[in-house]
C-alpha positions as protocol buffer text, in pm:
chain_id: "A"
residue {
  index: 1
  type: UNK
  ca { x: -2576 y: 1072 z: 2241 }
}
residue {
  index: 2
  type: UNK
  ca { x: -2642 y: 720 z: 2436 }
}
residue {
  index: 3
  type: UNK
  ca { x: -2385 y: 438 z: 2468 }
}
residue {
  index: 4
  type: UNK
  ca { x: -2273 y: 193 z: 2192 }
}
residue {
  index: 5
  type: UNK
  ca { x: -2222 y: -134 z: 2229 }
}
residue {
  index: 6
  type: UNK
  ca { x: -1907 y: -406 z: 2113 }
}
residue {
  index: 7
  type: UNK
  ca { x: -2095 y: -509 z: 1781 }
}
residue {
  index: 8
  type: UNK
  ca { x: -2164 y: -92 z: 1680 }
}
residue {
  index: 9
  type: UNK
  ca { x: -2499 y: -91 z: 1703 }
}
residue {
  index: 10
  type: UNK
  ca { x: -2695 y: 155 z: 1902 }
}
residue {
  index: 11
  type: UNK
  ca { x: -2886 y: 9 z: 2086 }
}
residue {
  index: 12
  type: UNK
  ca { x: -3299 y: -42 z: 2168 }
}
residue {
  index: 13
  type: UNK
  ca { x: -3265 y: -60 z: 1753 }
}
residue {
  index: 14
  type: UNK
  ca { x: -3121 y: -425 z: 1762 }
}
residue {
  index: 15
  type: UNK
  ca { x: -3442 y: -434 z: 1450 }
}
residue {
  index: 16
  type: UNK
  ca { x: -3224 y: -256 z: 1256 }
}
residue {
  index: 17
  type: UNK
  ca { x: -2943 y: -429 z: 1272 }
}
residue {
  index: 18
  type: UNK
  ca { x: -2690 y: -381 z: 1042 }
}
residue {
  index: 19
  type: UNK
  ca { x: -2767 y: -725 z: 887 }
}
residue {
  index: 20
  type: UNK
  ca { x: -3170 y: -735 z: 872 }
}
residue {
  index: 21
  type: UNK
  ca { x: -3145 y: -350 z: 718 }
}
residue {
  index: 22
  type: UNK
  ca { x: -3073 y: -239 z: 275 }
}
residue {
  index: 23
  type: UNK
  ca { x: -2684 y: -209 z: 421 }
}
residue {
  index: 24
  type: UNK
  ca { x: -2716 y: -515 z: 332 }
}
residue {
  index: 25
  type: UNK
  ca { x: -2770 y: -530 z: -3 }
}
residue {
  index: 26
  type: UNK
  ca { x: -2474 y: -272 z: -71 }
}
residue {
  index: 27
  type: UNK
  ca { x: -2226 y: -516 z: 83 }
}
residue {
  index: 28
  type: UNK
  ca { x: -2377 y: -790 z: -154 }
}
residue {
  index: 29
  type: UNK
  ca { x: -2364 y: -584 z: -443 }
}
residue {
  index: 30
  type: UNK
  ca { x: -2011 y: -479 z: -261 }
}
residue {
  index: 31
  type: UNK
  ca { x: -1852 y: -849 z: -250 }
}
residue {
  index: 32
  type: UNK
  ca { x: -2015 y: -863 z: -665 }
}
residue {
  index: 33
  type: UNK
  ca { x: -1763 y: -614 z: -777 }
}
residue {
  index: 34
  type: UNK
  ca { x: -1467 y: -774 z: -518 }
}
residue {
  index: 35
  type: UNK
  ca { x: -1579 y: -1070 z: -733 }
}
residue {
  index: 36
  type: UNK
  ca { x: -1513 y: -922 z: -977 }
}
residue {
  index: 37
  type: UNK
  ca { x: -1147 y: -742 z: -945 }
}
residue {
  index: 38
  type: UNK
  ca { x: -1030 y: -1131 z: -796 }
}
residue {
  index: 39
  type: UNK
  ca { x: -1082 y: -1261 z: -1072 }
}
residue {
  index: 40
  type: UNK
  ca { x: -913 y: -957 z: -1254 }
}
residue {
  index: 41
  type: UNK
  ca { x: -630 y: -987 z: -1064 }
}
residue {
  index: 42
  type: UNK
  ca { x: -597 y: -1366 z: -1079 }
}
residue {
  index: 43
  type: UNK
  ca { x: -570 y: -1374 z: -1498 }
}
residue {
  index: 44
  type: UNK
  ca { x: -291 y: -1114 z: -1458 }
}
residue {
  index: 45
  type: UNK
  ca { x: -118 y: -1236 z: -1218 }
}
residue {
  index: 46
  type: UNK
  ca { x: -182 y: -1663 z: -1353 }
}
residue {
  index: 47
  type: UNK
  ca { x: 17 y: -1452 z: -1719 }
}
residue {
  index: 48
  type: UNK
  ca { x: 357 y: -1362 z: -1537 }
}
residue {
  index: 49
  type: UNK
  ca { x: 358 y: -1691 z: -1431 }
}
residue {
  index: 50
  type: UNK
  ca { x: 265 y: -1845 z: -1727 }
}
residue {
  index: 51
  type: UNK
  ca { x: 559 y: -1649 z: -1874 }
}
residue {
  index: 52
  type: UNK
  ca { x: 813 y: -1615 z: -1601 }
}
residue {
  index: 53
  type: UNK
  ca { x: 1058 y: -1560 z: -1777 }
}
residue {
  index: 54
  type: UNK
  ca { x: 1272 y: -1284 z: -1560 }
}
residue {
  index: 55
  type: UNK
  ca { x: 1127 y: -1498 z: -1177 }
}
residue {
  index: 56
  type: UNK
  ca { x: 1280 y: -1217 z: -979 }
}
residue {
  index: 57
  type: UNK
  ca { x: 1146 y: -967 z: -1131 }
}
residue {
  index: 58
  type: UNK
  ca { x: 830 y: -1069 z: -1217 }
}
residue {
  index: 59
  type: UNK
  ca { x: 807 y: -1247 z: -797 }
}
residue {
  index: 60
  type: UNK
  ca { x: 788 y: -863 z: -675 }
}
residue {
  index: 61
  type: UNK
  ca { x: 582 y: -789 z: -907 }
}
residue {
  index: 62
  type: UNK
  ca { x: 233 y: -1031 z: -840 }
}
residue {
  index: 63
  type: UNK
  ca { x: 350 y: -946 z: -516 }
}
residue {
  index: 64
  type: UNK
  ca { x: 295 y: -571 z: -535 }
}
residue {
  index: 65
  type: UNK
  ca { x: -34 y: -682 z: -748 }
}
residue {
  index: 66
  type: UNK
  ca { x: -183 y: -990 z: -488 }
}
residue {
  index: 67
  type: UNK
  ca { x: -208 y: -663 z: -242 }
}
residue {
  index: 68
  type: UNK
  ca { x: -559 y: -570 z: -474 }
}
residue {
  index: 69
  type: UNK
  ca { x: -741 y: -906 z: -473 }
}
residue {
  index: 70
  type: UNK
  ca { x: -603 y: -983 z: -104 }
}
residue {
  index: 71
  type: UNK
  ca { x: -787 y: -591 z: -41 }
}
residue {
  index: 72
  type: UNK
  ca { x: -1129 y: -672 z: -193 }
}
residue {
  index: 73
  type: UNK
  ca { x: -1143 y: -951 z: -8 }
}
residue {
  index: 74
  type: UNK
  ca { x: -1090 y: -894 z: 344 }
}
residue {
  index: 75
  type: UNK
  ca { x: -1276 y: -586 z: 306 }
}
residue {
  index: 76
  type: UNK
  ca { x: -1592 y: -833 z: 200 }
}
residue {
  index: 77
  type: UNK
  ca { x: -1551 y: -1057 z: 472 }
}
residue {
  index: 78
  type: UNK
  ca { x: -1576 y: -738 z: 755 }
}
residue {
  index: 79
  type: UNK
  ca { x: -1910 y: -673 z: 609 }
}
residue {
  index: 80
  type: UNK
  ca { x: -2061 y: -1016 z: 640 }
}
residue {
  index: 81
  type: UNK
  ca { x: -1921 y: -1117 z: 989 }
}
residue {
  index: 82
  type: UNK
  ca { x: -1929 y: -757 z: 1089 }
}
residue {
  index: 83
  type: UNK
  ca { x: -1728 y: -623 z: 1449 }
}
residue {
  index: 84
  type: UNK
  ca { x: -1715 y: -1019 z: 1474 }
}
residue {
  index: 85
  type: UNK
  ca { x: -1243 y: -1062 z: 1638 }
}
residue {
  index: 86
  type: UNK
  ca { x: -1193 y: -1306 z: 1309 }
}
residue {
  index: 87
  type: UNK
  ca { x: -1288 y: -893 z: 1000 }
}
residue {
  index: 88
  type: UNK
  ca { x: -1114 y: -822 z: 1274 }
}
residue {
  index: 89
  type: UNK
  ca { x: -788 y: -956 z: 1287 }
}
residue {
  index: 90
  type: UNK
  ca { x: -815 y: -962 z: 939 }
}
residue {
  index: 91
  type: UNK
  ca { x: -783 y: -602 z: 883 }
}
residue {
  index: 92
  type: UNK
  ca { x: -438 y: -558 z: 1042 }
}
residue {
  index: 93
  type: UNK
  ca { x: -385 y: -876 z: 837 }
}
residue {
  index: 94
  type: UNK
  ca { x: -403 y: -698 z: 573 }
}
residue {
  index: 95
  type: UNK
  ca { x: -269 y: -352 z: 654 }
}
residue {
  index: 96
  type: UNK
  ca { x: 30 y: -525 z: 715 }
}
residue {
  index: 97
  type: UNK
  ca { x: 66 y: -644 z: 357 }
}
residue {
  index: 98
  type: UNK
  ca { x: -44 y: -302 z: 273 }
}
residue {
  index: 99
  type: UNK
  ca { x: 275 y: -200 z: 429 }
}
residue {
  index: 100
  type: UNK
  ca { x: 541 y: -558 z: 257 }
}
residue {
  index: 101
  type: UNK
  ca { x: 373 y: -446 z: -33 }
}
residue {
  index: 102
  type: UNK
  ca { x: 577 y: -82 z: -38 }
}
residue {
  index: 103
  type: UNK
  ca { x: 919 y: -291 z: 91 }
}
residue {
  index: 104
  type: UNK
  ca { x: 837 y: -507 z: -313 }
}
residue {
  index: 105
  type: UNK
  ca { x: 776 y: -205 z: -434 }
}
residue {
  index: 106
  type: UNK
  ca { x: 1116 y: -30 z: -349 }
}
residue {
  index: 107
  type: UNK
  ca { x: 1292 y: -430 z: -372 }
}
residue {
  index: 108
  type: UNK
  ca { x: 1119 y: -383 z: -705 }
}
residue {
  index: 109
  type: UNK
  ca { x: 1253 y: -146 z: -830 }
}
residue {
  index: 110
  type: UNK
  ca { x: 1631 y: -219 z: -703 }
}
residue {
  index: 111
  type: UNK
  ca { x: 1581 y: -494 z: -945 }
}
residue {
  index: 112
  type: UNK
  ca { x: 1564 y: -288 z: -1223 }
}
residue {
  index: 113
  type: UNK
  ca { x: 1816 y: -76 z: -1142 }
}
residue {
  index: 114
  type: UNK
  ca { x: 2054 y: -403 z: -1164 }
}
residue {
  index: 115
  type: UNK
  ca { x: 2097 y: -372 z: -733 }
}
residue {
  index: 116
  type: UNK
  ca { x: 2175 y: -118 z: -466 }
}
residue {
  index: 117
  type: UNK
  ca { x: 2539 y: -185 z: -556 }
}
residue {
  index: 118
  type: UNK
  ca { x: 2477 y: -90 z: -867 }
}
residue {
  index: 119
  type: UNK
  ca { x: 2305 y: 216 z: -798 }
}
residue {
  index: 120
  type: UNK
  ca { x: 2527 y: 352 z: -582 }
}
residue {
  index: 121
  type: UNK
  ca { x: 2790 y: 246 z: -838 }
}
residue {
  index: 122
  type: UNK
  ca { x: 2546 y: 476 z: -1129 }
}
residue {
  index: 123
  type: UNK
  ca { x: 2559 y: 741 z: -906 }
}
residue {
  index: 124
  type: UNK
  ca { x: 2915 y: 763 z: -842 }
}
residue {
  index: 125
  type: UNK
  ca { x: 3019 y: 750 z: -1169 }
}
residue {
  index: 126
  type: UNK
  ca { x: 2740 y: 998 z: -1274 }
}
residue {
  index: 127
  type: UNK
  ca { x: 2901 y: 1277 z: -950 }
}
residue {
  index: 128
  type: UNK
  ca { x: 3207 y: 1281 z: -1082 }
}
residue {
  index: 129
  type: UNK
  ca { x: 3257 y: 1220 z: -1438 }
}
residue {
  index: 130
  type: UNK
  ca { x: 3300 y: 1547 z: -1622 }
}
residue {
  index: 131
  type: UNK
  ca { x: 2936 y: 1652 z: -1834 }
}
residue {
  index: 132
  type: UNK
  ca { x: 2960 y: 1777 z: -2178 }
}
residue {
  index: 133
  type: UNK
  ca { x: 2913 y: 2126 z: -2277 }
}
residue {
  index: 134
  type: UNK
  ca { x: 3093 y: 2224 z: -1962 }
}
residue {
  index: 135
  type: UNK
  ca { x: 2919 y: 2341 z: -1588 }
}
residue {
  index: 136
  type: UNK
  ca { x: 2720 y: 2049 z: -1471 }
}
residue {
  index: 137
  type: UNK
  ca { x: 2483 y: 2175 z: -1211 }
}
residue {
  index: 138
  type: UNK
  ca { x: 2252 y: 2309 z: -1557 }
}
residue {
  index: 139
  type: UNK
  ca { x: 2203 y: 1946 z: -1691 }
}
residue {
  index: 140
  type: UNK
  ca { x: 1830 y: 1925 z: -1489 }
}
residue {
  index: 141
  type: UNK
  ca { x: 1897 y: 1598 z: -1472 }
}
residue {
  index: 142
  type: UNK
  ca { x: 2275 y: 1585 z: -1280 }
}
residue {
  index: 143
  type: UNK
  ca { x: 2155 y: 1481 z: -849 }
}
residue {
  index: 144
  type: UNK
  ca { x: 2296 y: 1843 z: -659 }
}
residue {
  index: 145
  type: UNK
  ca { x: 1980 y: 1893 z: -892 }
}
residue {
  index: 146
  type: UNK
  ca { x: 1674 y: 1689 z: -849 }
}
residue {
  index: 147
  type: UNK
  ca { x: 1605 y: 1791 z: -488 }
}
residue {
  index: 148
  type: UNK
  ca { x: 1453 y: 2156 z: -449 }
}
residue {
  index: 149
  type: UNK
  ca { x: 1227 y: 2314 z: -144 }
}
residue {
  index: 150
  type: UNK
  ca { x: 926 y: 2200 z: -377 }
}
residue {
  index: 151
  type: UNK
  ca { x: 986 y: 1844 z: -326 }
}
residue {
  index: 152
  type: UNK
  ca { x: 1093 y: 1860 z: 78 }
}
residue {
  index: 153
  type: UNK
  ca { x: 1392 y: 1840 z: -30 }
}
residue {
  index: 154
  type: UNK
  ca { x: 1648 y: 2077 z: -25 }
}
residue {
  index: 155
  type: UNK
  ca { x: 1807 y: 1970 z: 259 }
}
residue {
  index: 156
  type: UNK
  ca { x: 1916 y: 1620 z: 82 }
}
residue {
  index: 157
  type: UNK
  ca { x: 2191 y: 1767 z: -135 }
}
residue {
  index: 158
  type: UNK
  ca { x: 2421 y: 1753 z: 144 }
}
residue {
  index: 159
  type: UNK
  ca { x: 2433 y: 1410 z: 159 }
}
residue {
  index: 160
  type: UNK
  ca { x: 2497 y: 1310 z: -212 }
}
residue {
  index: 161
  type: UNK
  ca { x: 2839 y: 1286 z: -131 }
}
residue {
  index: 162
  type: UNK
  ca { x: 2762 y: 883 z: -155 }
}
residue {
  index: 163
  type: UNK
  ca { x: 3030 y: 678 z: -15 }
}
residue {
  index: 164
  type: UNK
  ca { x: 3055 y: 340 z: -277 }
}
residue {
  index: 165
  type: UNK
  ca { x: 3208 y: 164 z: 98 }
}
residue {
  index: 166
  type: UNK
  ca { x: 2899 y: 354 z: 317 }
}
residue {
  index: 167
  type: UNK
  ca { x: 2567 y: 424 z: 98 }
}
residue {
  index: 168
  type: UNK
  ca { x: 2470 y: 640 z: 343 }
}
residue {
  index: 169
  type: UNK
  ca { x: 2174 y: 754 z: 130 }
}
residue {
  index: 170
  type: UNK
  ca { x: 2044 y: 481 z: -45 }
}
residue {
  index: 171
  type: UNK
  ca { x: 1998 y: 320 z: 326 }
}
residue {
  index: 172
  type: UNK
  ca { x: 1813 y: 616 z: 503 }
}
residue {
  index: 173
  type: UNK
  ca { x: 1541 y: 562 z: 155 }
}
residue {
  index: 174
  type: UNK
  ca { x: 1556 y: 206 z: 336 }
}
residue {
  index: 175
  type: UNK
  ca { x: 1521 y: 243 z: 608 }
}
residue {
  index: 176
  type: UNK
  ca { x: 1227 y: 533 z: 560 }
}
residue {
  index: 177
  type: UNK
  ca { x: 1072 y: 266 z: 431 }
}
residue {
  index: 178
  type: UNK
  ca { x: 1104 y: -23 z: 595 }
}
residue {
  index: 179
  type: UNK
  ca { x: 1019 y: 86 z: 904 }
}
residue {
  index: 180
  type: UNK
  ca { x: 667 y: 171 z: 827 }
}
residue {
  index: 181
  type: UNK
  ca { x: 628 y: -255 z: 781 }
}
residue {
  index: 182
  type: UNK
  ca { x: 771 y: -253 z: 1202 }
}
residue {
  index: 183
  type: UNK
  ca { x: 502 y: 49 z: 1297 }
}
residue {
  index: 184
  type: UNK
  ca { x: 209 y: -148 z: 1094 }
}
residue {
  index: 185
  type: UNK
  ca { x: 325 y: -489 z: 1283 }
}
residue {
  index: 186
  type: UNK
  ca { x: 292 y: -315 z: 1686 }
}
residue {
  index: 187
  type: UNK
  ca { x: -45 y: -70 z: 1561 }
}
residue {
  index: 188
  type: UNK
  ca { x: -238 y: -482 z: 1505 }
}
residue {
  index: 189
  type: UNK
  ca { x: -97 y: -573 z: 1812 }
}
residue {
  index: 190
  type: UNK
  ca { x: -223 y: -223 z: 1974 }
}
residue {
  index: 191
  type: UNK
  ca { x: -468 y: -190 z: 1815 }
}
residue {
  index: 192
  type: UNK
  ca { x: -543 y: -648 z: 1900 }
}
residue {
  index: 193
  type: UNK
  ca { x: -485 y: -525 z: 2279 }
}
residue {
  index: 194
  type: UNK
  ca { x: -747 y: -182 z: 2242 }
}
residue {
  index: 195
  type: UNK
  ca { x: -1064 y: -415 z: 2063 }
}
residue {
  index: 196
  type: UNK
  ca { x: -1037 y: -641 z: 2355 }
}
residue {
  index: 197
  type: UNK
  ca { x: -1012 y: -422 z: 2655 }
}
residue {
  index: 198
  type: UNK
  ca { x: -1326 y: -227 z: 2411 }
}
residue {
  index: 199
  type: UNK
  ca { x: -1108 y: 83 z: 2371 }
}
residue {
  index: 200
  type: UNK
  ca { x: -1017 y: 120 z: 2035 }
}
residue {
  index: 201
  type: UNK
  ca { x: -1413 y: 286 z: 1918 }
}
residue {
  index: 202
  type: UNK
  ca { x: -1299 y: 189 z: 1616 }
}
residue {
  index: 203
  type: UNK
  ca { x: -1399 y: 497 z: 1335 }
}
residue {
  index: 204
  type: UNK
  ca { x: -1482 y: 741 z: 1616 }
}
residue {
  index: 205
  type: UNK
  ca { x: -1191 y: 1004 z: 1677 }
}
residue {
  index: 206
  type: UNK
  ca { x: -1214 y: 984 z: 2113 }
}
residue {
  index: 207
  type: UNK
  ca { x: -935 y: 1123 z: 2340 }
}
residue {
  index: 208
  type: UNK
  ca { x: -975 y: 803 z: 2554 }
}
residue {
  index: 209
  type: UNK
  ca { x: -974 y: 560 z: 2200 }
}
residue {
  index: 210
  type: UNK
  ca { x: -761 y: 409 z: 2078 }
}
residue {
  index: 211
  type: UNK
  ca { x: -941 y: 489 z: 1683 }
}
residue {
  index: 212
  type: UNK
  ca { x: -711 y: 808 z: 1710 }
}
residue {
  index: 213
  type: UNK
  ca { x: -374 y: 751 z: 1814 }
}
residue {
  index: 214
  type: UNK
  ca { x: -322 y: 444 z: 1598 }
}
residue {
  index: 215
  type: UNK
  ca { x: -407 y: 714 z: 1322 }
}
residue {
  index: 216
  type: UNK
  ca { x: -133 y: 931 z: 1426 }
}
residue {
  index: 217
  type: UNK
  ca { x: 156 y: 741 z: 1389 }
}
residue {
  index: 218
  type: UNK
  ca { x: -3 y: 565 z: 1123 }
}
residue {
  index: 219
  type: UNK
  ca { x: -20 y: 869 z: 918 }
}
residue {
  index: 220
  type: UNK
  ca { x: 340 y: 950 z: 1026 }
}
residue {
  index: 221
  type: UNK
  ca { x: 497 y: 640 z: 979 }
}
residue {
  index: 222
  type: UNK
  ca { x: 370 y: 651 z: 657 }
}
residue {
  index: 223
  type: UNK
  ca { x: 440 y: 997 z: 517 }
}
residue {
  index: 224
  type: UNK
  ca { x: 811 y: 931 z: 628 }
}
residue {
  index: 225
  type: UNK
  ca { x: 769 y: 581 z: 382 }
}
residue {
  index: 226
  type: UNK
  ca { x: 565 y: 823 z: 80 }
}
residue {
  index: 227
  type: UNK
  ca { x: 813 y: 1002 z: 70 }
}
residue {
  index: 228
  type: UNK
  ca { x: 1118 y: 852 z: 152 }
}
residue {
  index: 229
  type: UNK
  ca { x: 954 y: 679 z: -234 }
}
residue {
  index: 230
  type: UNK
  ca { x: 954 y: 1029 z: -392 }
}
residue {
  index: 231
  type: UNK
  ca { x: 1356 y: 1040 z: -235 }
}
residue {
  index: 232
  type: UNK
  ca { x: 1406 y: 708 z: -435 }
}
residue {
  index: 233
  type: UNK
  ca { x: 1178 y: 853 z: -739 }
}
residue {
  index: 234
  type: UNK
  ca { x: 1417 y: 1145 z: -835 }
}
residue {
  index: 235
  type: UNK
  ca { x: 1743 y: 1010 z: -746 }
}
residue {
  index: 236
  type: UNK
  ca { x: 1675 y: 770 z: -1001 }
}
residue {
  index: 237
  type: UNK
  ca { x: 1360 y: 865 z: -1261 }
}
residue {
  index: 238
  type: UNK
  ca { x: 1638 y: 881 z: -1536 }
}
residue {
  index: 239
  type: UNK
  ca { x: 1834 y: 477 z: -1494 }
}
residue {
  index: 240
  type: UNK
  ca { x: 1448 y: 382 z: -1418 }
}
residue {
  index: 241
  type: UNK
  ca { x: 1312 y: 580 z: -1699 }
}
residue {
  index: 242
  type: UNK
  ca { x: 1301 y: 254 z: -1952 }
}
residue {
  index: 243
  type: UNK
  ca { x: 1052 y: 50 z: -1732 }
}
residue {
  index: 244
  type: UNK
  ca { x: 766 y: 324 z: -1692 }
}
residue {
  index: 245
  type: UNK
  ca { x: 821 y: 433 z: -1373 }
}
residue {
  index: 246
  type: UNK
  ca { x: 560 y: 688 z: -1300 }
}
residue {
  index: 247
  type: UNK
  ca { x: 247 y: 532 z: -1339 }
}
residue {
  index: 248
  type: UNK
  ca { x: 427 y: 238 z: -1070 }
}
residue {
  index: 249
  type: UNK
  ca { x: 425 y: 490 z: -804 }
}
residue {
  index: 250
  type: UNK
  ca { x: 115 y: 641 z: -937 }
}
residue {
  index: 251
  type: UNK
  ca { x: -75 y: 308 z: -879 }
}
residue {
  index: 252
  type: UNK
  ca { x: 132 y: 265 z: -492 }
}
residue {
  index: 253
  type: UNK
  ca { x: 55 y: 602 z: -417 }
}
residue {
  index: 254
  type: UNK
  ca { x: -312 y: 571 z: -469 }
}
residue {
  index: 255
  type: UNK
  ca { x: -398 y: 245 z: -327 }
}
residue {
  index: 256
  type: UNK
  ca { x: -221 y: 359 z: 18 }
}
residue {
  index: 257
  type: UNK
  ca { x: -462 y: 628 z: -86 }
}
residue {
  index: 258
  type: UNK
  ca { x: -725 y: 418 z: -109 }
}
residue {
  index: 259
  type: UNK
  ca { x: -723 y: 166 z: 161 }
}
residue {
  index: 260
  type: UNK
  ca { x: -547 y: 476 z: 447 }
}
residue {
  index: 261
  type: UNK
  ca { x: -624 y: 841 z: 424 }
}
residue {
  index: 262
  type: UNK
  ca { x: -994 y: 742 z: 267 }
}
residue {
  index: 263
  type: UNK
  ca { x: -1077 y: 552 z: 542 }
}
residue {
  index: 264
  type: UNK
  ca { x: -951 y: 811 z: 799 }
}
residue {
  index: 265
  type: UNK
  ca { x: -1149 y: 1092 z: 532 }
}
residue {
  index: 266
  type: UNK
  ca { x: -1481 y: 872 z: 589 }
}
residue {
  index: 267
  type: UNK
  ca { x: -1427 y: 847 z: 966 }
}
residue {
  index: 268
  type: UNK
  ca { x: -1427 y: 1201 z: 1004 }
}
residue {
  index: 269
  type: UNK
  ca { x: -1634 y: 1355 z: 829 }
}
residue {
  index: 270
  type: UNK
  ca { x: -1918 y: 1105 z: 1062 }
}
residue {
  index: 271
  type: UNK
  ca { x: -1725 y: 1252 z: 1327 }
}
residue {
  index: 272
  type: UNK
  ca { x: -1770 y: 1633 z: 1283 }
}
residue {
  index: 273
  type: UNK
  ca { x: -2153 y: 1469 z: 1110 }
}
residue {
  index: 274
  type: UNK
  ca { x: -2112 y: 1505 z: 762 }
}
residue {
  index: 275
  type: UNK
  ca { x: -2214 y: 1212 z: 691 }
}
residue {
  index: 276
  type: UNK
  ca { x: -2511 y: 1040 z: 859 }
}
residue {
  index: 277
  type: UNK
  ca { x: -2498 y: 689 z: 1022 }
}
residue {
  index: 278
  type: UNK
  ca { x: -2606 y: 369 z: 799 }
}
residue {
  index: 279
  type: UNK
  ca { x: -2974 y: 295 z: 975 }
}
residue {
  index: 280
  type: UNK
  ca { x: -2872 y: 91 z: 1305 }
}
residue {
  index: 281
  type: UNK
  ca { x: -2497 y: 180 z: 1348 }
}
residue {
  index: 282
  type: UNK
  ca { x: -2337 y: 369 z: 1473 }
}
residue {
  index: 283
  type: UNK
  ca { x: -2106 y: 659 z: 1331 }
}
residue {
  index: 284
  type: UNK
  ca { x: -1800 y: 411 z: 1403 }
}
residue {
  index: 285
  type: UNK
  ca { x: -1944 y: 142 z: 1246 }
}
residue {
  index: 286
  type: UNK
  ca { x: -2112 y: 384 z: 991 }
}
residue {
  index: 287
  type: UNK
  ca { x: -1742 y: 485 z: 880 }
}
residue {
  index: 288
  type: UNK
  ca { x: -1591 y: 133 z: 865 }
}
residue {
  index: 289
  type: UNK
  ca { x: -1865 y: -12 z: 685 }
}
residue {
  index: 290
  type: UNK
  ca { x: -1903 y: 261 z: 436 }
}
residue {
  index: 291
  type: UNK
  ca { x: -1436 y: 209 z: 448 }
}
residue {
  index: 292
  type: UNK
  ca { x: -1496 y: -125 z: 373 }
}
residue {
  index: 293
  type: UNK
  ca { x: -1793 y: -91 z: 94 }
}
residue {
  index: 294
  type: UNK
  ca { x: -1554 y: 200 z: -81 }
}
residue {
  index: 295
  type: UNK
  ca { x: -1237 y: -77 z: -112 }
}
residue {
  index: 296
  type: UNK
  ca { x: -1399 y: -347 z: -360 }
}
residue {
  index: 297
  type: UNK
  ca { x: -1625 y: -124 z: -517 }
}
residue {
  index: 298
  type: UNK
  ca { x: -1249 y: 44 z: -615 }
}
residue {
  index: 299
  type: UNK
  ca { x: -1085 y: -321 z: -668 }
}
residue {
  index: 300
  type: UNK
  ca { x: -1205 y: -282 z: -1015 }
}
residue {
  index: 301
  type: UNK
  ca { x: -1065 y: -16 z: -1146 }
}
residue {
  index: 302
  type: UNK
  ca { x: -731 y: -82 z: -945 }
}
residue {
  index: 303
  type: UNK
  ca { x: -708 y: -517 z: -1018 }
}
residue {
  index: 304
  type: UNK
  ca { x: -769 y: -330 z: -1442 }
}
residue {
  index: 305
  type: UNK
  ca { x: -487 y: -36 z: -1408 }
}
residue {
  index: 306
  type: UNK
  ca { x: -235 y: -271 z: -1288 }
}
residue {
  index: 307
  type: UNK
  ca { x: -215 y: -403 z: -1550 }
}
residue {
  index: 308
  type: UNK
  ca { x: -96 y: -70 z: -1709 }
}
residue {
  index: 309
  type: UNK
  ca { x: 73 y: -4 z: -1441 }
}
residue {
  index: 310
  type: UNK
  ca { x: 259 y: -414 z: -1407 }
}
residue {
  index: 311
  type: UNK
  ca { x: 195 y: -540 z: -1784 }
}
residue {
  index: 312
  type: UNK
  ca { x: 230 y: -890 z: -1776 }
}
residue {
  index: 313
  type: UNK
  ca { x: 535 y: -1030 z: -1845 }
}
residue {
  index: 314
  type: UNK
  ca { x: 744 y: -1106 z: -2215 }
}
residue {
  index: 315
  type: UNK
  ca { x: 507 y: -1348 z: -2452 }
}
residue {
  index: 316
  type: UNK
  ca { x: 718 y: -1637 z: -2547 }
}
residue {
  index: 317
  type: UNK
  ca { x: 544 y: -1926 z: -2789 }
}
residue {
  index: 318
  type: UNK
  ca { x: 613 y: -2217 z: -2753 }
}
residue {
  index: 319
  type: UNK
  ca { x: 873 y: -2110 z: -2355 }
}
residue {
  index: 320
  type: UNK
  ca { x: 546 y: -2099 z: -2165 }
}
residue {
  index: 321
  type: UNK
  ca { x: 660 y: -2154 z: -1808 }
}
residue {
  index: 322
  type: UNK
  ca { x: 519 y: -2437 z: -1631 }
}
residue {
  index: 323
  type: UNK
  ca { x: 296 y: -2282 z: -1330 }
}
residue {
  index: 324
  type: UNK
  ca { x: 378 y: -2488 z: -1043 }
}
residue {
  index: 325
  type: UNK
  ca { x: 710 y: -2469 z: -1073 }
}
residue {
  index: 326
  type: UNK
  ca { x: 662 y: -2074 z: -1131 }
}
residue {
  index: 327
  type: UNK
  ca { x: 452 y: -2114 z: -773 }
}
residue {
  index: 328
  type: UNK
  ca { x: 762 y: -2290 z: -608 }
}
residue {
  index: 329
  type: UNK
  ca { x: 945 y: -1943 z: -642 }
}
residue {
  index: 330
  type: UNK
  ca { x: 700 y: -1719 z: -630 }
}
residue {
  index: 331
  type: UNK
  ca { x: 679 y: -1832 z: -261 }
}
residue {
  index: 332
  type: UNK
  ca { x: 1006 y: -1822 z: -125 }
}
residue {
  index: 333
  type: UNK
  ca { x: 1128 y: -1507 z: 47 }
}
residue {
  index: 334
  type: UNK
  ca { x: 1499 y: -1486 z: -114 }
}
């Protein structure tokens, strides 16, 4: 097997480099899809800003909606600035925003519920208030019944003795989600250092390459984060029912799949030689190229589905908000 250079182009095959091969046409087509996704998302975000009647809720919503256009834009740029340090850094920043999106999703759900203290109070009331008809254990919506072995949450039943002054259960859920942000930042620094040392080998599962350990650590972290969201949903689904949370949870998980696990699967398929490398590119470079290409294409349906999962705000005719003022509120951290 021939060695590869930093640019992911097979030595001796420079006349078939990606920017003069058929791959450039694929990149061009992908970028048209990316621009379409950005336009769809921009229209939805503008609608929220024009009807900014629920500032706190819509602030979190817009932050979530930004994930699709950010991914589409970064993936498009990466296709044309292939294997430059700029493209590499943009990919890392994009991944960090993915983790930030999970935080904003949890914050949005808590906002729907009135805040953490209100939620803990509801849990406490449900656990101590008598149920009509006698035994609360027969109620499928009772907190002691929503956790079971098939959702891998049966071990959490003992944690449901929640005290309003010590909401450990909710704290653990928030910690499970938030750890992903810190892990992402650490992995971004790790990947950048390894790339500068030419030891990262993106898209290649080498024992001596940093990418393999990047994928393992990120898999563990993202599993904990998504598991925490599942536990949160199980414990709050009856309170969140008016806000149609199922499609929102489904959208977040779908985006996470597209942005991470899809890339890992593609890289693994190239590693097993199930997929052939793009002409002039190595296996690792081909997997990265294909992942960016697919993200651009998939961004369009994802942007469309966001209209269903996170519909525009309430329209009040004659009471449209000032977009500039709405933007000022949106950019505040709190």
